[in-house]
PDB file of C-alpha atoms in Angstrom:
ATOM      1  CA  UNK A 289     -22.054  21.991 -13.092  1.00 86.00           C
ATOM      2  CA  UNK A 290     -25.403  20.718 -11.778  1.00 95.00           C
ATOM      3  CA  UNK A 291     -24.734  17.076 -10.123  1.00 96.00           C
ATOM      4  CA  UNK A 292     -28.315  14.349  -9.876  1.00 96.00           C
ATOM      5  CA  UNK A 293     -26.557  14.070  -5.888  1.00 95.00           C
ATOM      6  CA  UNK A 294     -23.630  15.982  -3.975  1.00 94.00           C
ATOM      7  CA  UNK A 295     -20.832  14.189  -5.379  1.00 92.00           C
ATOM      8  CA  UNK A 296     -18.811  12.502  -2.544  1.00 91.00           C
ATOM      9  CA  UNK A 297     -15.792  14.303  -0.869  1.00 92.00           C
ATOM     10  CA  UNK A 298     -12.512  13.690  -2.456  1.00 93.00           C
ATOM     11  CA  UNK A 299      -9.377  11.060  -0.555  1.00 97.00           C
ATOM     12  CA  UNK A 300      -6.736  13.485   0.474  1.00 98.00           C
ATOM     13  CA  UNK A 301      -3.698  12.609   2.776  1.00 98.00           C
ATOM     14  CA  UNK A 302      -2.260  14.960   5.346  1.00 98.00           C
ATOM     15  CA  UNK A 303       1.346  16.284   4.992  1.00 98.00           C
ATOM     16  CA  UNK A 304       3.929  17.045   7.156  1.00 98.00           C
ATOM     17  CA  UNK A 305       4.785  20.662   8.354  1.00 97.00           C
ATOM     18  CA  UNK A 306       1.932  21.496   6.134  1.00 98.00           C
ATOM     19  CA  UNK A 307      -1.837  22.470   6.490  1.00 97.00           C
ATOM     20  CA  UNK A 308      -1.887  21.524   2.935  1.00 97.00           C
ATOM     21  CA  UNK A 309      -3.282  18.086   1.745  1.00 98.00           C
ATOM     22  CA  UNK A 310      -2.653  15.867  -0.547  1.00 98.00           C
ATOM     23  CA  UNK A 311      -5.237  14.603  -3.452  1.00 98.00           C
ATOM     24  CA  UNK A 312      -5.208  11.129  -3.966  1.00 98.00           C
ATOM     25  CA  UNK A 313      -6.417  10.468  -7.777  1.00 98.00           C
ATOM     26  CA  UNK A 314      -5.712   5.858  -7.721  1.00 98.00           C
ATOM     27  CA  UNK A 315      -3.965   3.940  -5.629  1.00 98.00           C
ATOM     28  CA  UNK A 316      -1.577   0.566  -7.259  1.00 98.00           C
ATOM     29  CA  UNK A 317       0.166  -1.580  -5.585  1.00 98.00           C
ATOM     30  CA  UNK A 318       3.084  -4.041  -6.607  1.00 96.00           C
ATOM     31  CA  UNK A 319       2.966  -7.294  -5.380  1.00 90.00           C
ATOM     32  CA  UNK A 320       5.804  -9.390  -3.873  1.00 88.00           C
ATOM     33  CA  UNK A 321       8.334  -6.765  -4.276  1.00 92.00           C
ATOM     34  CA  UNK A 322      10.856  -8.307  -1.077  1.00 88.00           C
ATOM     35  CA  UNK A 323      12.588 -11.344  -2.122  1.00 72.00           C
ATOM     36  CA  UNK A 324      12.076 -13.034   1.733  1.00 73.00           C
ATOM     37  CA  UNK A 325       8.040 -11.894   1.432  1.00 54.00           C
ATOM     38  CA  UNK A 326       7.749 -13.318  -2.411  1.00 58.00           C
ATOM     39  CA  UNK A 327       9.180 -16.866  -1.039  1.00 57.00           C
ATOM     40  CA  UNK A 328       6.886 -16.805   2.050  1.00 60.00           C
ATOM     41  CA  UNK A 329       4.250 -15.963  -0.529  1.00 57.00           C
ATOM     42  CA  UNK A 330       5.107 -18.860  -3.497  1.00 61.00           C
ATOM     43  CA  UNK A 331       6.515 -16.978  -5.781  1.00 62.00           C
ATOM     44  CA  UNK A 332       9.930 -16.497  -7.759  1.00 63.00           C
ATOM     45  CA  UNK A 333      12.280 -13.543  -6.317  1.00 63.00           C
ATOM     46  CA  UNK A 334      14.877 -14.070  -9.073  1.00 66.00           C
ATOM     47  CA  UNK A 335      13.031 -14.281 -12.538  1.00 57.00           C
ATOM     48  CA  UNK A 336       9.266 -12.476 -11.623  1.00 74.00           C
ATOM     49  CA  UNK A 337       8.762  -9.080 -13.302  1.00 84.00           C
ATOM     50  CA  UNK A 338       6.816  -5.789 -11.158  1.00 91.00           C
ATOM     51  CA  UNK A 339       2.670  -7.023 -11.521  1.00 92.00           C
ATOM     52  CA  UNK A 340       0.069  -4.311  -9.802  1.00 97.00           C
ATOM     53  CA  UNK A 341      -2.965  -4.446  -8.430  1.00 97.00           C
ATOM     54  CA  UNK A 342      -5.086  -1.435  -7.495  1.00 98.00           C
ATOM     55  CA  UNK A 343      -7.424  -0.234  -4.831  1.00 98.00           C
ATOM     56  CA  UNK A 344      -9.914   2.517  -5.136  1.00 98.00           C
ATOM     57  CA  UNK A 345      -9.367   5.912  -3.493  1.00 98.00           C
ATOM     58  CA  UNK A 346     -11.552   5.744  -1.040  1.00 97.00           C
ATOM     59  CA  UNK A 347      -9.993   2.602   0.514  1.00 98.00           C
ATOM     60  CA  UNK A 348      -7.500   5.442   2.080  1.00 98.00           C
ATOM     61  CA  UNK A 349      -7.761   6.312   6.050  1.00 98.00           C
ATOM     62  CA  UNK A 350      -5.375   9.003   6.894  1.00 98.00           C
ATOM     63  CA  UNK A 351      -3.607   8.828  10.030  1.00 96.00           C
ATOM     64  CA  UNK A 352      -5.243   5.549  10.975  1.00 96.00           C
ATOM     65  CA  UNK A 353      -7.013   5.874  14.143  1.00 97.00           C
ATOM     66  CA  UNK A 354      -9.678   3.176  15.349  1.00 98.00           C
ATOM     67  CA  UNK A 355     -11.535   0.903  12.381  1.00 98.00           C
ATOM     68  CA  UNK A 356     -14.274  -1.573  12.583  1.00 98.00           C
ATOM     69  CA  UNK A 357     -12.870  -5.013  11.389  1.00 98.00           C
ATOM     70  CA  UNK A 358     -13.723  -5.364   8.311  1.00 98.00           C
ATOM     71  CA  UNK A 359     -16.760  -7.534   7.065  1.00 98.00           C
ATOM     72  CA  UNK A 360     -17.034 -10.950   5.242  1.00 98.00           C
ATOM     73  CA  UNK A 361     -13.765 -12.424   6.311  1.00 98.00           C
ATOM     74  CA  UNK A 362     -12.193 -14.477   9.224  1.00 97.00           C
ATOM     75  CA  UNK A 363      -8.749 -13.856   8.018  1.00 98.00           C
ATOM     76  CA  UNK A 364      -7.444  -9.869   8.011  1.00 98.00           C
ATOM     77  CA  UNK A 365      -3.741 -10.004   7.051  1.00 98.00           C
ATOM     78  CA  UNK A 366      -1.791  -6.707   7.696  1.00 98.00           C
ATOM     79  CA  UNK A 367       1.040  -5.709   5.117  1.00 98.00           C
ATOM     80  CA  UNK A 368       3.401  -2.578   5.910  1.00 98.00           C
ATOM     81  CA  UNK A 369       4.413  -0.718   2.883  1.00 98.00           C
ATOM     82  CA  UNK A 370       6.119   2.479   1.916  1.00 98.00           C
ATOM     83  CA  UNK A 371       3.536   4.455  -0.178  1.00 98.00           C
ATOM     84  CA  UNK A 372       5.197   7.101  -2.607  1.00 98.00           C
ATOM     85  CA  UNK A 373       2.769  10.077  -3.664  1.00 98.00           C
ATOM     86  CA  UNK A 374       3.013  11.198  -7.366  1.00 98.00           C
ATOM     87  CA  UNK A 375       3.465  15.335  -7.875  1.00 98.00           C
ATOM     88  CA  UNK A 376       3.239  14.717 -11.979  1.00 98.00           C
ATOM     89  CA  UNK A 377       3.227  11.243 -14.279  1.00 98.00           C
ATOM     90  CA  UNK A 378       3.109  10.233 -18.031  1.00 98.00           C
ATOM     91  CA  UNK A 379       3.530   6.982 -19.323  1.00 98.00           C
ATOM     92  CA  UNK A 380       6.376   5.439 -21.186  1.00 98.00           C
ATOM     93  CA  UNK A 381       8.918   6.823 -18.397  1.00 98.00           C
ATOM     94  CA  UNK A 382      12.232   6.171 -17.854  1.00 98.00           C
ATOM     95  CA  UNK A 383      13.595   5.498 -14.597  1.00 97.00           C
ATOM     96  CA  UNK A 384      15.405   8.901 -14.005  1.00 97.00           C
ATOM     97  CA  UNK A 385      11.886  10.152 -15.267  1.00 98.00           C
ATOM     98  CA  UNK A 386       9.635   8.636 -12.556  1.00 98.00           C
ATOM     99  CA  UNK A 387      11.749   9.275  -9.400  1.00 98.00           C
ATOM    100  CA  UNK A 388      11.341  12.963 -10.894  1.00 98.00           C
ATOM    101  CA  UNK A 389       8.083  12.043 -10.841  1.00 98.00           C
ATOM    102  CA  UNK A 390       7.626  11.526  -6.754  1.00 98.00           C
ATOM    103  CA  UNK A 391       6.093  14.311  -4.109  1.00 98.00           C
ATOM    104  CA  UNK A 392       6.855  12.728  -1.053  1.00 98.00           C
ATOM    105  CA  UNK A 393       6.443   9.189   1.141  1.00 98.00           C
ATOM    106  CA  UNK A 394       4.179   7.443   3.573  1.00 98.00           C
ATOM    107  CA  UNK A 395       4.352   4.244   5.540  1.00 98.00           C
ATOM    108  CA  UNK A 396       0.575   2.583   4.772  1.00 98.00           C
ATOM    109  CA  UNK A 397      -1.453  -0.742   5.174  1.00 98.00           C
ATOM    110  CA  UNK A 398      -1.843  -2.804   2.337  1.00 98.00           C
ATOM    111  CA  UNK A 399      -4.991  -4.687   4.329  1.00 98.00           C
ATOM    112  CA  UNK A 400      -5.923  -7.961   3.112  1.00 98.00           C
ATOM    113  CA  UNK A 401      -8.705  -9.990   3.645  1.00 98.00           C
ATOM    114  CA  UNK A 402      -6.678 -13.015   3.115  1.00 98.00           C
ATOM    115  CA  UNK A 403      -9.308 -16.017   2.878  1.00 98.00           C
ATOM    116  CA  UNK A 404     -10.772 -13.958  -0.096  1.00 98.00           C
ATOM    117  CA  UNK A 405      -7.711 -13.623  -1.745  1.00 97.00           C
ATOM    118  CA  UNK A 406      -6.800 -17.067  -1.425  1.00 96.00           C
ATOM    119  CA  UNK A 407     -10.066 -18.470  -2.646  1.00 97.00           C
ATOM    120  CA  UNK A 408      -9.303 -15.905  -5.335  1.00 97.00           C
ATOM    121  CA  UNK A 409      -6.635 -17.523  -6.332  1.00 94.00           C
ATOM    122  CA  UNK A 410      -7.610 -20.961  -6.414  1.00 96.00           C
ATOM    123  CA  UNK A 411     -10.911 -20.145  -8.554  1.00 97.00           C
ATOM    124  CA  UNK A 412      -8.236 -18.261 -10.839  1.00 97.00           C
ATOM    125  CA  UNK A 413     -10.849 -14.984  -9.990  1.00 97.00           C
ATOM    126  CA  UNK A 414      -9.703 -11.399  -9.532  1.00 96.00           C
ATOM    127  CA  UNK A 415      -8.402 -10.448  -6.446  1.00 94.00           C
ATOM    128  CA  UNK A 416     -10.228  -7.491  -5.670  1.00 97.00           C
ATOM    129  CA  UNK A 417     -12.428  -8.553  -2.863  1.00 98.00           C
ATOM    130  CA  UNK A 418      -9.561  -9.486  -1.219  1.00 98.00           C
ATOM    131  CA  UNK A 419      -7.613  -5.953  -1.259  1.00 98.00           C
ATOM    132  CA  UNK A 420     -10.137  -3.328  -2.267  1.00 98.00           C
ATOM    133  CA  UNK A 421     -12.448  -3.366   0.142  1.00 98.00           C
ATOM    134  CA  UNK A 422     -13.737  -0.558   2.375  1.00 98.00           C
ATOM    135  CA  UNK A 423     -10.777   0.614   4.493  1.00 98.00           C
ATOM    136  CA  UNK A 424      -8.559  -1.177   2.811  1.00 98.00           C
ATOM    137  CA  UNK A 425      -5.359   1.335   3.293  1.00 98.00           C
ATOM    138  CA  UNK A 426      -4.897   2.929   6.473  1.00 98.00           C
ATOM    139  CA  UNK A 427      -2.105   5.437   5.315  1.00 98.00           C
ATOM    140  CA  UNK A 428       0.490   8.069   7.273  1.00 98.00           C
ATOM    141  CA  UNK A 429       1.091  11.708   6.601  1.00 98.00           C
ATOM    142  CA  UNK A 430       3.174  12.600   3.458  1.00 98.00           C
ATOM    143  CA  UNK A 431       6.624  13.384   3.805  1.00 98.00           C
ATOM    144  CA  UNK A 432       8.011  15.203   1.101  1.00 98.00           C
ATOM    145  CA  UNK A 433      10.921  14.646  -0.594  1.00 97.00           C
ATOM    146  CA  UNK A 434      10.615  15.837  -4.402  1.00 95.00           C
ATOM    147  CA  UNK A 435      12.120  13.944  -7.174  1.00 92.00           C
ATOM    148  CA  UNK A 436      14.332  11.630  -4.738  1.00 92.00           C
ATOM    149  CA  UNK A 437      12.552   8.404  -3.735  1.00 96.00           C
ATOM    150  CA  UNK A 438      14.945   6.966  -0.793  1.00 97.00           C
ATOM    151  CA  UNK A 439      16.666   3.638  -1.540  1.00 96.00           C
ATOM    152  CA  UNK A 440      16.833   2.189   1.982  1.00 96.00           C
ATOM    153  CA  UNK A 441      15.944   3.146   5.362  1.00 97.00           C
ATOM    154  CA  UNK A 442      14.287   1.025   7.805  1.00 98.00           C
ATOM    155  CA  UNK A 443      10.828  -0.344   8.029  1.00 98.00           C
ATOM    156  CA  UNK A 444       8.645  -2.373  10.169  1.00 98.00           C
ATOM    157  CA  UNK A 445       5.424  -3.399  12.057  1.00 98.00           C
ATOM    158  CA  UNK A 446       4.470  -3.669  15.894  1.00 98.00           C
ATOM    159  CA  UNK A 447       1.280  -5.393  17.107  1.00 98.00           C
ATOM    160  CA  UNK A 448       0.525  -4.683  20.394  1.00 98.00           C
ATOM    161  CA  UNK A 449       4.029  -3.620  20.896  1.00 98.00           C
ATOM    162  CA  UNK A 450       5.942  -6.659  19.385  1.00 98.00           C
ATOM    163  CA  UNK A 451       7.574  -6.671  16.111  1.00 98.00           C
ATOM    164  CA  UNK A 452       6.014  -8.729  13.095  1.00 98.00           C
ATOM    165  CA  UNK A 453       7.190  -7.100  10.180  1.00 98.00           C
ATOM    166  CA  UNK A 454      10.946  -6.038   9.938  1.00 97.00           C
ATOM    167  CA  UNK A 455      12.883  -5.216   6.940  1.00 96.00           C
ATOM    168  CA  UNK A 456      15.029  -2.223   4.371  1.00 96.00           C
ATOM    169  CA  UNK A 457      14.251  -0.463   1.789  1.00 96.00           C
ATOM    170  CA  UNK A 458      17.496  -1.386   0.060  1.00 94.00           C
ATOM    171  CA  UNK A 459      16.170  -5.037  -0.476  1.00 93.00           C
ATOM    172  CA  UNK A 460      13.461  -3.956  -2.859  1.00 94.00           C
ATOM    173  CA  UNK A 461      13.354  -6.385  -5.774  1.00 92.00           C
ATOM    174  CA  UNK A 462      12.492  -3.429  -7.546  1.00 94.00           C
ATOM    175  CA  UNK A 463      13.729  -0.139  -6.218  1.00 95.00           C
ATOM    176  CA  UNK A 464      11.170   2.883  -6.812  1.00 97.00           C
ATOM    177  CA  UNK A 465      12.166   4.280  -9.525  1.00 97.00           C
ATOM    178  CA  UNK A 466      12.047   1.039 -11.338  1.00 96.00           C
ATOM    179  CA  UNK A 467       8.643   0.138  -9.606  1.00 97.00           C
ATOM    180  CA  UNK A 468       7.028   3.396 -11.076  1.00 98.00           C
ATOM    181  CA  UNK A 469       9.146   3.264 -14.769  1.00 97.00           C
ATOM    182  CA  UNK A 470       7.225  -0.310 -15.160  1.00 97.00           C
ATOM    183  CA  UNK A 471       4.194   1.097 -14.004  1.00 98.00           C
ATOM    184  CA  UNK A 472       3.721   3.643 -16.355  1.00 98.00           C
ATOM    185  CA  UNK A 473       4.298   1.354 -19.652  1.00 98.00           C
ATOM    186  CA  UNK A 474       0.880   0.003 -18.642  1.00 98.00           C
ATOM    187  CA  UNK A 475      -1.070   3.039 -17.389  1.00 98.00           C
ATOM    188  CA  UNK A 476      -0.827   6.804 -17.666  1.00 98.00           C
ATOM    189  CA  UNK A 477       0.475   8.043 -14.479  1.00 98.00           C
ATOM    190  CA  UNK A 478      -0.555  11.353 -12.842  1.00 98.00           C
ATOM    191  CA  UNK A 479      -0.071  14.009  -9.918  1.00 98.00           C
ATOM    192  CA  UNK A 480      -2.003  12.730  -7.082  1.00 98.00           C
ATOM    193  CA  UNK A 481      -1.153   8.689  -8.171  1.00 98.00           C
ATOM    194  CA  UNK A 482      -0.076   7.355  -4.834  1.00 98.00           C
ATOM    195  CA  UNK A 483       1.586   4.017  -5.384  1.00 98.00           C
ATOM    196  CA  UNK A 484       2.010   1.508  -2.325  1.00 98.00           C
ATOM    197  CA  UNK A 485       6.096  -0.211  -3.436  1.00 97.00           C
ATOM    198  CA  UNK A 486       5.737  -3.841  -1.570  1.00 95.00           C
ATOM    199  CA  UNK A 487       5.686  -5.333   1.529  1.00 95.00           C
ATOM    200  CA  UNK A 488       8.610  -7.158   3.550  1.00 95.00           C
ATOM    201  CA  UNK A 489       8.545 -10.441   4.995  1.00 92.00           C
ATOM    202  CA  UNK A 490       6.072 -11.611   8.089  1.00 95.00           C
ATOM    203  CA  UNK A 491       2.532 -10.797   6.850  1.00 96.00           C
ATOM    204  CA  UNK A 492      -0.102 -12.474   8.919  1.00 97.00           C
ATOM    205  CA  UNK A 493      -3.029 -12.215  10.769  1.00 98.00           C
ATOM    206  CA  UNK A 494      -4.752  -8.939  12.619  1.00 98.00           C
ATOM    207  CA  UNK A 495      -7.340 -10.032  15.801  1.00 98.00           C
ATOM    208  CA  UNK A 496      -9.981  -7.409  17.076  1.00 98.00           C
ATOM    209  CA  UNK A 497      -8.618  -5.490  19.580  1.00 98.00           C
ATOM    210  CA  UNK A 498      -5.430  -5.547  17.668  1.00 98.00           C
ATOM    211  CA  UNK A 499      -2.977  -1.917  17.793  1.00 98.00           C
ATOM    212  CA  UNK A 500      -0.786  -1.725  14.846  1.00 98.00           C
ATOM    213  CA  UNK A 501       1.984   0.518  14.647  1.00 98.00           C
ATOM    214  CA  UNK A 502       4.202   1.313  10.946  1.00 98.00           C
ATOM    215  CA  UNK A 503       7.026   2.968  11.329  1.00 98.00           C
ATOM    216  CA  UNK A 504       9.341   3.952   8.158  1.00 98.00           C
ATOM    217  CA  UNK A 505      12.865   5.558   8.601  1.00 98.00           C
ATOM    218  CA  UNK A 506      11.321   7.738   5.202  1.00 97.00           C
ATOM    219  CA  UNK A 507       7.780   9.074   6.557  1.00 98.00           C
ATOM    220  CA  UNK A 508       5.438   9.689   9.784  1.00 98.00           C
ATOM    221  CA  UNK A 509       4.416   7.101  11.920  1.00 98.00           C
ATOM    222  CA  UNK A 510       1.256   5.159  11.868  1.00 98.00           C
ATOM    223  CA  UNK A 511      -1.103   3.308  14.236  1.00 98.00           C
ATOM    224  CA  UNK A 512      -4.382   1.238  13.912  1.00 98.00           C
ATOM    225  CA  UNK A 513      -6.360   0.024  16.045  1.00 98.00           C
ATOM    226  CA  UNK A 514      -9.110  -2.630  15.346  1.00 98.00           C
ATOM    227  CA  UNK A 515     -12.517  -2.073  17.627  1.00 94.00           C
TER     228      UNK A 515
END
């Protein structure tokens, strides 16, 4: 296959115990999936259905390290999430279908440039300026764990060594099976899919200079730091 340029190099995520990689084909996101996090945020914990977003592949940074703050906002919001990677998909799947479905965790960075997103939102515009930006999702080593998505286990954020994010798996509005069953009635999901399941409460704002640390009882550690 002759190319008009050297196509770029594909997104691929370390994993644990493993000099493998893995691909990443899309990334999606769900959106207020903690009950605490979806009140903080305006929203409806008791009545709201699973809604996704997405963020292009090459918005993934594996292992973190040090990042330039991003450009065009004044407002960087950090969000710790568990990230599940896909090892095969479908669509139309049943629950029992899509935890099949999973390859392993990662704790990640749902980054969010959130003056964008709110200005978004009030111009009823999309949001992707505000979440798929360059950089966008700083994201751990895999830790496999075929077919059984965990449903609890710890998970939190530390800036600069203090605690701003705190909260368990096991208060998922939607736990991940469900997440990815809903998914997949809208879109076609496949092996490499890597699906970020919600953040807990505490989101807020990341300085230059900052260090962030995610830490998941289900996956690797992370840590970012902003130059």
């Amino acid at each position: 296959m002759i190319y008009t340029f050297p196509p770029a190099p594909s997104a691929a995520v370390p994993i644990e115990g493993s000099e493998a990689l893995f691909p990443v084909r899309r990334i999606w996101c769900v959106g207020r999936n903690y009950a605490e996090h979806a009140l903080e945020m305006g929203g409806d914990p008791d009545r709201e259905p699973p809604f996704f977003f997405g963020k292009p592949a090459d918005a993934i940074v594996p292992t973190g390290g040090e990042l330039p703050y991003p450009l065009a906002t004044q407002d960087l919001h950090h969000e710790v999430e568990l990230a599940v990677g896909l090892r095969s998909g479908g669509s139309g799947l049943s629950v029992e279908q899509a935890g099949a479905a999973v390859f392993g965790c990662a704790v990640a960075l749902d980054m969010t440039r959130r003056d964008l997103q709110s200005e978004a939102k009030r111009l009823a515009r999309p949001w992707d300026m505000g979440k798929a930006f360059d950089r966008s999702c700083p994201i751990g080593a895999f830790r496999p764990c075929p077919g059984a998505p965990p449903t609890k286990g710890a998970i939190r954020l530390t800036i600069n060594g203090e605690v701003r994010q705190s909260g368990d798996l096991h208060a998922l509005i939607w736990p991940i099976a469900d997440t990815l069953a809903a998914l997949s009635q809208l879109v076609e999901l496949a092996a490499g899919d890597v699906i970020l399941t919600g953040t807990p409460a505490g989101v807020g704002p990341v300085r230059r200079g900052d260090q962030l640390r995610a830490e998941c009882d289900a996956a690797p550690a992370l840590e970012v730091r902003y130059a």
